[in-house]
Amino acid sequence: MNKAAQAFLGRHNFQHHIDVNTVAESILFDMDEGLCHRKAGQDMILTYSNPPESMPVNKTVIVIDAGGTNFRSCLVTFDDKGQPSISEMEKTKMPGVEKELSKKEFFDQFAVNLEHLKDKASQIGFCFSYPMTITEDGDGVLIGFAKEVKAPEVNGCHVGAELKKALKEHGWKNELEVVLMNDTVSALLAGAAGTPEGKKYSSYIGFILGTGMNGAYIQSEDARYPGLKKQIVVCESGKFTMLPSSDFDRAFDAKSQKPGTSILEKQCSGAYFGPVAWEMVSCAAKEGLFSAEFASKLLALPGLTLIEVDRFLHGPYSSSHTLGKIACESATAADYEILFDLLDAMAERCARLAAAILTACLVKSGKGQLACEPVCLLCNGTTFFKTYKVYERVKGYLEEVLVKERNLYFEIVEKDNDITFGTAMGAFRK
């Protein structure tokens, strides 16, 4: 790394070479605190469910994927060999994004969005990517929406029960069974669905690193947690707080909607990658790390997004993206070197933190001792797979801290339509 860039990062306590094992052990401690009902950053949400022992056959299920600004719905049909297929997919706006809705208006809009699937199945798998407490019957009690969705009366509601009520009021005749889950559970279940012929996994982990981030694993029965049966546990990993924060992290956090919360997510996920990078780059420009002309052009930018950062890292000398264009116009060779090193440090830290979360989940599962029966890590998200060198670095760190140091084995898996198929599997909860 350029010495000026290295000194700058050190001066502002940006630890891009943060130790994966140290963070993983801290996360493991926090997981244990959560499972023991002591104060923890992560919520450790019990789901009271496990992957089905076999694929459903000759079954059709309605799948809903509601999160962020989009509402997707479709049918998933499992044939006589358990092979799933998707039909009647529709995508629309998430209710409550465009204007505030009452509870009744919110669920009425759900019913309108699902009209094309009326009475085409009795089971509904519902991926609801907002914080909620899962109940033993498979329903979910909403803890609270993200800022994009404005429907405060829904907080504290049993989402599945309210949906069934609204669908009945809209003329649905089937006796409905609704199972709630979040996207990490859906990802985990997608990993468990349709294991390739001849392969055997000892356990499954779902990991999301996209706009947001989270992890889920299967907790075995353990004497440390009396009464806790084997089940999928959602970690709410992004809420972990025991991490060193740089001046750039603190500057962005102070401007965020909920300062002091979701520290790990703010250092790792796609939604925050660009804004934190902007705090870093603008600070560097103000402190004289760049030539005067290039610094002035950087400071004239309104901010940065992950996409803009990633495009520069993949092609720093291209003028087809924001940073590349102004660099081509005014950057010196030293400017290029320093800017690249700073932004690459962001990607490096992201990869190390992702590897720490996956390490903690795998160790907590208690599985993966045999190379022929690795743990399946079903990973999802463009930040994980598309951001500059994140996937390659995560895999390398996992080889080091899991395989070489702990003799634990894993396989990173990516599947098309993973959330849709995993949610369909979740409708047949075990």
PDB file of N, CA, C and O in Angstrom, residues 322-372:
ATOM      1  N   THR A 322     -18.104   7.452 -12.758  1.00  0.00           N
ATOM      2  CA  THR A 322     -17.904   8.756 -12.121  1.00  0.00           C
ATOM      3  C   THR A 322     -16.466   9.002 -11.700  1.00  0.00           C
ATOM      4  O   THR A 322     -15.839  10.006 -12.089  1.00  0.00           O
ATOM      5  N   LEU A 323     -15.904   8.120 -10.891  1.00  0.00           N
ATOM      6  CA  LEU A 323     -14.552   8.340 -10.383  1.00  0.00           C
ATOM      7  C   LEU A 323     -13.518   8.240 -11.492  1.00  0.00           C
ATOM      8  O   LEU A 323     -12.549   9.014 -11.517  1.00  0.00           O
ATOM      9  N   GLY A 324     -13.704   7.279 -12.397  1.00  0.00           N
ATOM     10  CA  GLY A 324     -12.765   7.133 -13.499  1.00  0.00           C
ATOM     11  C   GLY A 324     -12.742   8.363 -14.386  1.00  0.00           C
ATOM     12  O   GLY A 324     -11.682   8.781 -14.867  1.00  0.00           O
ATOM     13  N   LYS A 325     -13.902   8.959 -14.601  1.00  0.00           N
ATOM     14  CA  LYS A 325     -13.987  10.130 -15.476  1.00  0.00           C
ATOM     15  C   LYS A 325     -13.198  11.303 -14.910  1.00  0.00           C
ATOM     16  O   LYS A 325     -12.387  11.925 -15.624  1.00  0.00           O
ATOM     17  N   ILE A 326     -13.415  11.613 -13.633  1.00  0.00           N
ATOM     18  CA  ILE A 326     -12.690  12.765 -13.075  1.00  0.00           C
ATOM     19  C   ILE A 326     -11.211  12.445 -12.874  1.00  0.00           C
ATOM     20  O   ILE A 326     -10.364  13.340 -12.945  1.00  0.00           O
ATOM     21  N   ALA A 327     -10.904  11.161 -12.664  1.00  0.00           N
ATOM     22  CA  ALA A 327      -9.495  10.777 -12.552  1.00  0.00           C
ATOM     23  C   ALA A 327      -8.787  10.950 -13.892  1.00  0.00           C
ATOM     24  O   ALA A 327      -7.663  11.475 -13.952  1.00  0.00           O
ATOM     25  N   CYS A 328      -9.435  10.511 -14.957  1.00  0.00           N
ATOM     26  CA  CYS A 328      -8.847  10.655 -16.291  1.00  0.00           C
ATOM     27  C   CYS A 328      -8.601  12.125 -16.625  1.00  0.00           C
ATOM     28  O   CYS A 328      -7.651  12.462 -17.342  1.00  0.00           O
ATOM     29  N   GLU A 329      -9.454  13.003 -16.097  1.00  0.00           N
ATOM     30  CA  GLU A 329      -9.341  14.427 -16.405  1.00  0.00           C
ATOM     31  C   GLU A 329      -8.261  15.125 -15.595  1.00  0.00           C
ATOM     32  O   GLU A 329      -7.635  16.084 -16.077  1.00  0.00           O
ATOM     33  N   SER A 330      -8.011  14.656 -14.351  1.00  0.00           N
ATOM     34  CA  SER A 330      -7.183  15.487 -13.472  1.00  0.00           C
ATOM     35  C   SER A 330      -6.239  14.738 -12.532  1.00  0.00           C
ATOM     36  O   SER A 330      -5.400  15.376 -11.888  1.00  0.00           O
ATOM     37  N   ALA A 331      -6.317  13.423 -12.425  1.00  0.00           N
ATOM     38  CA  ALA A 331      -5.520  12.704 -11.432  1.00  0.00           C
ATOM     39  C   ALA A 331      -4.082  12.499 -11.886  1.00  0.00           C
ATOM     40  O   ALA A 331      -3.817  12.233 -13.059  1.00  0.00           O
ATOM     41  N   THR A 332      -3.176  12.614 -10.943  1.00  0.00           N
ATOM     42  CA  THR A 332      -1.788  12.242 -11.180  1.00  0.00           C
ATOM     43  C   THR A 332      -1.628  10.745 -10.931  1.00  0.00           C
ATOM     44  O   THR A 332      -2.557  10.079 -10.423  1.00  0.00           O
ATOM     45  N   ALA A 333      -0.462  10.208 -11.251  1.00  0.00           N
ATOM     46  CA  ALA A 333      -0.204   8.789 -10.982  1.00  0.00           C
ATOM     47  C   ALA A 333      -0.335   8.497  -9.489  1.00  0.00           C
ATOM     48  O   ALA A 333      -0.870   7.462  -9.085  1.00  0.00           O
ATOM     49  N   ALA A 334       0.147   9.420  -8.660  1.00  0.00           N
ATOM     50  CA  ALA A 334       0.036   9.228  -7.210  1.00  0.00           C
ATOM     51  C   ALA A 334      -1.416   9.275  -6.756  1.00  0.00           C
ATOM     52  O   ALA A 334      -1.824   8.534  -5.846  1.00  0.00           O
ATOM     53  N   ASP A 335      -2.234  10.147  -7.380  1.00  0.00           N
ATOM     54  CA  ASP A 335      -3.663  10.212  -7.051  1.00  0.00           C
ATOM     55  C   ASP A 335      -4.332   8.864  -7.302  1.00  0.00           C
ATOM     56  O   ASP A 335      -5.119   8.382  -6.468  1.00  0.00           O
ATOM     57  N   TYR A 336      -4.051   8.300  -8.464  1.00  0.00           N
ATOM     58  CA  TYR A 336      -4.620   6.991  -8.795  1.00  0.00           C
ATOM     59  C   TYR A 336      -4.240   5.960  -7.736  1.00  0.00           C
ATOM     60  O   TYR A 336      -5.088   5.190  -7.253  1.00  0.00           O
ATOM     61  N   GLU A 337      -2.981   5.925  -7.404  1.00  0.00           N
ATOM     62  CA  GLU A 337      -2.492   4.921  -6.456  1.00  0.00           C
ATOM     63  C   GLU A 337      -3.159   5.066  -5.096  1.00  0.00           C
ATOM     64  O   GLU A 337      -3.626   4.088  -4.503  1.00  0.00           O
ATOM     65  N   ILE A 338      -3.218   6.284  -4.597  1.00  0.00           N
ATOM     66  CA  ILE A 338      -3.785   6.511  -3.264  1.00  0.00           C
ATOM     67  C   ILE A 338      -5.281   6.220  -3.242  1.00  0.00           C
ATOM     68  O   ILE A 338      -5.789   5.549  -2.332  1.00  0.00           O
ATOM     69  N   LEU A 339      -6.012   6.723  -4.255  1.00  0.00           N
ATOM     70  CA  LEU A 339      -7.463   6.492  -4.278  1.00  0.00           C
ATOM     71  C   LEU A 339      -7.757   4.994  -4.369  1.00  0.00           C
ATOM     72  O   LEU A 339      -8.644   4.486  -3.665  1.00  0.00           O
ATOM     73  N   PHE A 340      -7.036   4.295  -5.226  1.00  0.00           N
ATOM     74  CA  PHE A 340      -7.259   2.856  -5.351  1.00  0.00           C
ATOM     75  C   PHE A 340      -6.979   2.155  -4.026  1.00  0.00           C
ATOM     76  O   PHE A 340      -7.764   1.310  -3.576  1.00  0.00           O
ATOM     77  N   ASP A 341      -5.876   2.497  -3.371  1.00  0.00           N
ATOM     78  CA  ASP A 341      -5.523   1.840  -2.107  1.00  0.00           C
ATOM     79  C   ASP A 341      -6.572   2.097  -1.033  1.00  0.00           C
ATOM     80  O   ASP A 341      -6.916   1.197  -0.246  1.00  0.00           O
ATOM     81  N   LEU A 342      -7.083   3.317  -0.973  1.00  0.00           N
ATOM     82  CA  LEU A 342      -8.093   3.633   0.043  1.00  0.00           C
ATOM     83  C   LEU A 342      -9.375   2.842  -0.188  1.00  0.00           C
ATOM     84  O   LEU A 342      -9.943   2.255   0.757  1.00  0.00           O
ATOM     85  N   LEU A 343      -9.850   2.817  -1.425  1.00  0.00           N
ATOM     86  CA  LEU A 343     -11.102   2.115  -1.715  1.00  0.00           C
ATOM     87  C   LEU A 343     -10.922   0.599  -1.611  1.00  0.00           C
ATOM     88  O   LEU A 343     -11.834  -0.113  -1.171  1.00  0.00           O
ATOM     89  N   ASP A 344      -9.755   0.111  -1.988  1.00  0.00           N
ATOM     90  CA  ASP A 344      -9.481  -1.317  -1.842  1.00  0.00           C
ATOM     91  C   ASP A 344      -9.459  -1.717  -0.367  1.00  0.00           C
ATOM     92  O   ASP A 344      -9.831  -2.833  -0.011  1.00  0.00           O
ATOM     93  N   ALA A 345      -9.024  -0.817   0.489  1.00  0.00           N
ATOM     94  CA  ALA A 345      -9.047  -1.093   1.929  1.00  0.00           C
ATOM     95  C   ALA A 345     -10.472  -1.303   2.423  1.00  0.00           C
ATOM     96  O   ALA A 345     -10.717  -2.123   3.328  1.00  0.00           O
ATOM     97  N   MET A 346     -11.432  -0.584   1.850  1.00  0.00           N
ATOM     98  CA  MET A 346     -12.841  -0.787   2.183  1.00  0.00           C
ATOM     99  C   MET A 346     -13.277  -2.200   1.812  1.00  0.00           C
ATOM    100  O   MET A 346     -13.940  -2.890   2.599  1.00  0.00           O
ATOM    101  N   ALA A 347     -12.914  -2.633   0.590  1.00  0.00           N
ATOM    102  CA  ALA A 347     -13.290  -3.978   0.150  1.00  0.00           C
ATOM    103  C   ALA A 347     -12.599  -5.042   0.999  1.00  0.00           C
ATOM    104  O   ALA A 347     -13.192  -6.083   1.319  1.00  0.00           O
ATOM    105  N   GLU A 348     -11.354  -4.800   1.370  1.00  0.00           N
ATOM    106  CA  GLU A 348     -10.608  -5.745   2.205  1.00  0.00           C
ATOM    107  C   GLU A 348     -11.282  -5.921   3.562  1.00  0.00           C
ATOM    108  O   GLU A 348     -11.467  -7.042   4.046  1.00  0.00           O
ATOM    109  N   ARG A 349     -11.654  -4.811   4.194  1.00  0.00           N
ATOM    110  CA  ARG A 349     -12.315  -4.919   5.500  1.00  0.00           C
ATOM    111  C   ARG A 349     -13.649  -5.630   5.383  1.00  0.00           C
ATOM    112  O   ARG A 349     -13.996  -6.465   6.229  1.00  0.00           O
ATOM    113  N   CYS A 350     -14.400  -5.320   4.333  1.00  0.00           N
ATOM    114  CA  CYS A 350     -15.683  -5.975   4.099  1.00  0.00           C
ATOM    115  C   CYS A 350     -15.498  -7.489   4.025  1.00  0.00           C
ATOM    116  O   CYS A 350     -16.247  -8.254   4.644  1.00  0.00           O
ATOM    117  N   ALA A 351     -14.504  -7.943   3.275  1.00  0.00           N
ATOM    118  CA  ALA A 351     -14.264  -9.375   3.113  1.00  0.00           C
ATOM    119  C   ALA A 351     -13.883 -10.026   4.442  1.00  0.00           C
ATOM    120  O   ALA A 351     -14.339 -11.133   4.762  1.00  0.00           O
ATOM    121  N   ARG A 352     -13.054  -9.378   5.211  1.00  0.00           N
ATOM    122  CA  ARG A 352     -12.626  -9.943   6.498  1.00  0.00           C
ATOM    123  C   ARG A 352     -13.792 -10.047   7.478  1.00  0.00           C
ATOM    124  O   ARG A 352     -13.914 -11.036   8.210  1.00  0.00           O
ATOM    125  N   LEU A 353     -14.653  -9.045   7.495  1.00  0.00           N
ATOM    126  CA  LEU A 353     -15.807  -9.102   8.399  1.00  0.00           C
ATOM    127  C   LEU A 353     -16.796 -10.172   7.959  1.00  0.00           C
ATOM    128  O   LEU A 353     -17.363 -10.890   8.792  1.00  0.00           O
ATOM    129  N   ALA A 354     -17.017 -10.300   6.643  1.00  0.00           N
ATOM    130  CA  ALA A 354     -17.895 -11.362   6.146  1.00  0.00           C
ATOM    131  C   ALA A 354     -17.333 -12.728   6.513  1.00  0.00           C
ATOM    132  O   ALA A 354     -18.073 -13.634   6.934  1.00  0.00           O
ATOM    133  N   ALA A 355     -16.023 -12.903   6.357  1.00  0.00           N
ATOM    134  CA  ALA A 355     -15.393 -14.176   6.714  1.00  0.00           C
ATOM    135  C   ALA A 355     -15.541 -14.466   8.205  1.00  0.00           C
ATOM    136  O   ALA A 355     -15.727 -15.621   8.617  1.00  0.00           O
ATOM    137  N   ALA A 356     -15.490 -13.424   9.035  1.00  0.00           N
ATOM    138  CA  ALA A 356     -15.641 -13.609  10.479  1.00  0.00           C
ATOM    139  C   ALA A 356     -17.053 -14.082  10.832  1.00  0.00           C
ATOM    140  O   ALA A 356     -17.229 -14.965  11.690  1.00  0.00           O
ATOM    141  N   ILE A 357     -18.059 -13.509  10.180  1.00  0.00           N
ATOM    142  CA  ILE A 357     -19.442 -13.935  10.429  1.00  0.00           C
ATOM    143  C   ILE A 357     -19.628 -15.394  10.029  1.00  0.00           C
ATOM    144  O   ILE A 357     -20.204 -16.203  10.784  1.00  0.00           O
ATOM    145  N   LEU A 358     -19.163 -15.755   8.845  1.00  0.00           N
ATOM    146  CA  LEU A 358     -19.300 -17.133   8.376  1.00  0.00           C
ATOM    147  C   LEU A 358     -18.527 -18.101   9.266  1.00  0.00           C
ATOM    148  O   LEU A 358     -18.998 -19.213   9.555  1.00  0.00           O
ATOM    149  N   THR A 359     -17.356 -17.699   9.713  1.00  0.00           N
ATOM    150  CA  THR A 359     -16.578 -18.536  10.630  1.00  0.00           C
ATOM    151  C   THR A 359     -17.356 -18.784  11.914  1.00  0.00           C
ATOM    152  O   THR A 359     -17.465 -19.920  12.394  1.00  0.00           O
ATOM    153  N   ALA A 360     -17.926 -17.728  12.480  1.00  0.00           N
ATOM    154  CA  ALA A 360     -18.673 -17.859  13.730  1.00  0.00           C
ATOM    155  C   ALA A 360     -19.878 -18.784  13.548  1.00  0.00           C
ATOM    156  O   ALA A 360     -20.150 -19.648  14.396  1.00  0.00           O
ATOM    157  N   CYS A 361     -20.621 -18.608  12.450  1.00  0.00           N
ATOM    158  CA  CYS A 361     -21.790 -19.448  12.215  1.00  0.00           C
ATOM    159  C   CYS A 361     -21.400 -20.912  12.056  1.00  0.00           C
ATOM    160  O   CYS A 361     -22.075 -21.802  12.587  1.00  0.00           O
ATOM    161  N   LEU A 362     -20.315 -21.176  11.326  1.00  0.00           N
ATOM    162  CA  LEU A 362     -19.915 -22.565  11.122  1.00  0.00           C
ATOM    163  C   LEU A 362     -19.431 -23.192  12.430  1.00  0.00           C
ATOM    164  O   LEU A 362     -19.802 -24.331  12.759  1.00  0.00           O
ATOM    165  N   VAL A 363     -18.611 -22.483  13.180  1.00  0.00           N
ATOM    166  CA  VAL A 363     -18.139 -23.015  14.464  1.00  0.00           C
ATOM    167  C   VAL A 363     -19.327 -23.270  15.387  1.00  0.00           C
ATOM    168  O   VAL A 363     -19.398 -24.303  16.060  1.00  0.00           O
ATOM    169  N   LYS A 364     -20.288 -22.359  15.404  1.00  0.00           N
ATOM    170  CA  LYS A 364     -21.447 -22.507  16.296  1.00  0.00           C
ATOM    171  C   LYS A 364     -22.317 -23.694  15.886  1.00  0.00           C
ATOM    172  O   LYS A 364     -22.976 -24.308  16.737  1.00  0.00           O
ATOM    173  N   SER A 365     -22.301 -24.048  14.611  1.00  0.00           N
ATOM    174  CA  SER A 365     -23.107 -25.191  14.160  1.00  0.00           C
ATOM    175  C   SER A 365     -22.575 -26.509  14.696  1.00  0.00           C
ATOM    176  O   SER A 365     -23.306 -27.500  14.784  1.00  0.00           O
ATOM    177  N   GLY A 366     -21.287 -26.546  15.045  1.00  0.00           N
ATOM    178  CA  GLY A 366     -20.680 -27.774  15.549  1.00  0.00           C
ATOM    179  C   GLY A 366     -20.450 -28.825  14.479  1.00  0.00           C
ATOM    180  O   GLY A 366     -20.162 -29.982  14.799  1.00  0.00           O
ATOM    181  N   LYS A 367     -20.545 -28.440  13.216  1.00  0.00           N
ATOM    182  CA  LYS A 367     -20.415 -29.409  12.119  1.00  0.00           C
ATOM    183  C   LYS A 367     -19.199 -29.070  11.241  1.00  0.00           C
ATOM    184  O   LYS A 367     -18.492 -28.115  11.499  1.00  0.00           O
ATOM    185  N   GLY A 368     -19.009 -29.892  10.211  1.00  0.00           N
ATOM    186  CA  GLY A 368     -17.940 -29.637   9.257  1.00  0.00           C
ATOM    187  C   GLY A 368     -16.625 -30.315   9.575  1.00  0.00           C
ATOM    188  O   GLY A 368     -15.595 -29.971   9.004  1.00  0.00           O
ATOM    189  N   GLN A 369     -16.631 -31.327  10.473  1.00  0.00           N
ATOM    190  CA  GLN A 369     -15.374 -31.976  10.866  1.00  0.00           C
ATOM    191  C   GLN A 369     -14.799 -32.881   9.784  1.00  0.00           C
ATOM    192  O   GLN A 369     -13.607 -33.188   9.805  1.00  0.00           O
ATOM    193  N   LEU A 370     -15.629 -33.313   8.837  1.00  0.00           N
ATOM    194  CA  LEU A 370     -15.161 -34.214   7.786  1.00  0.00           C
ATOM    195  C   LEU A 370     -15.093 -33.484   6.452  1.00  0.00           C
ATOM    196  O   LEU A 370     -16.050 -32.813   6.056  1.00  0.00           O
ATOM    197  N   ALA A 371     -13.980 -33.655   5.747  1.00  0.00           N
ATOM    198  CA  ALA A 371     -13.826 -33.000   4.445  1.00  0.00           C
ATOM    199  C   ALA A 371     -14.853 -33.500   3.443  1.00  0.00           C
ATOM    200  O   ALA A 371     -15.262 -32.758   2.542  1.00  0.00           O
ATOM    201  N   CYS A 372     -15.284 -34.753   3.582  1.00  0.00           N
ATOM    202  CA  CYS A 372     -16.273 -35.314   2.654  1.00  0.00           C
ATOM    203  C   CYS A 372     -17.693 -34.892   2.996  1.00  0.00           C
ATOM    204  O   CYS A 372     -18.623 -35.152   2.233  1.00  0.00           O
TER     205      CYS A 372
END
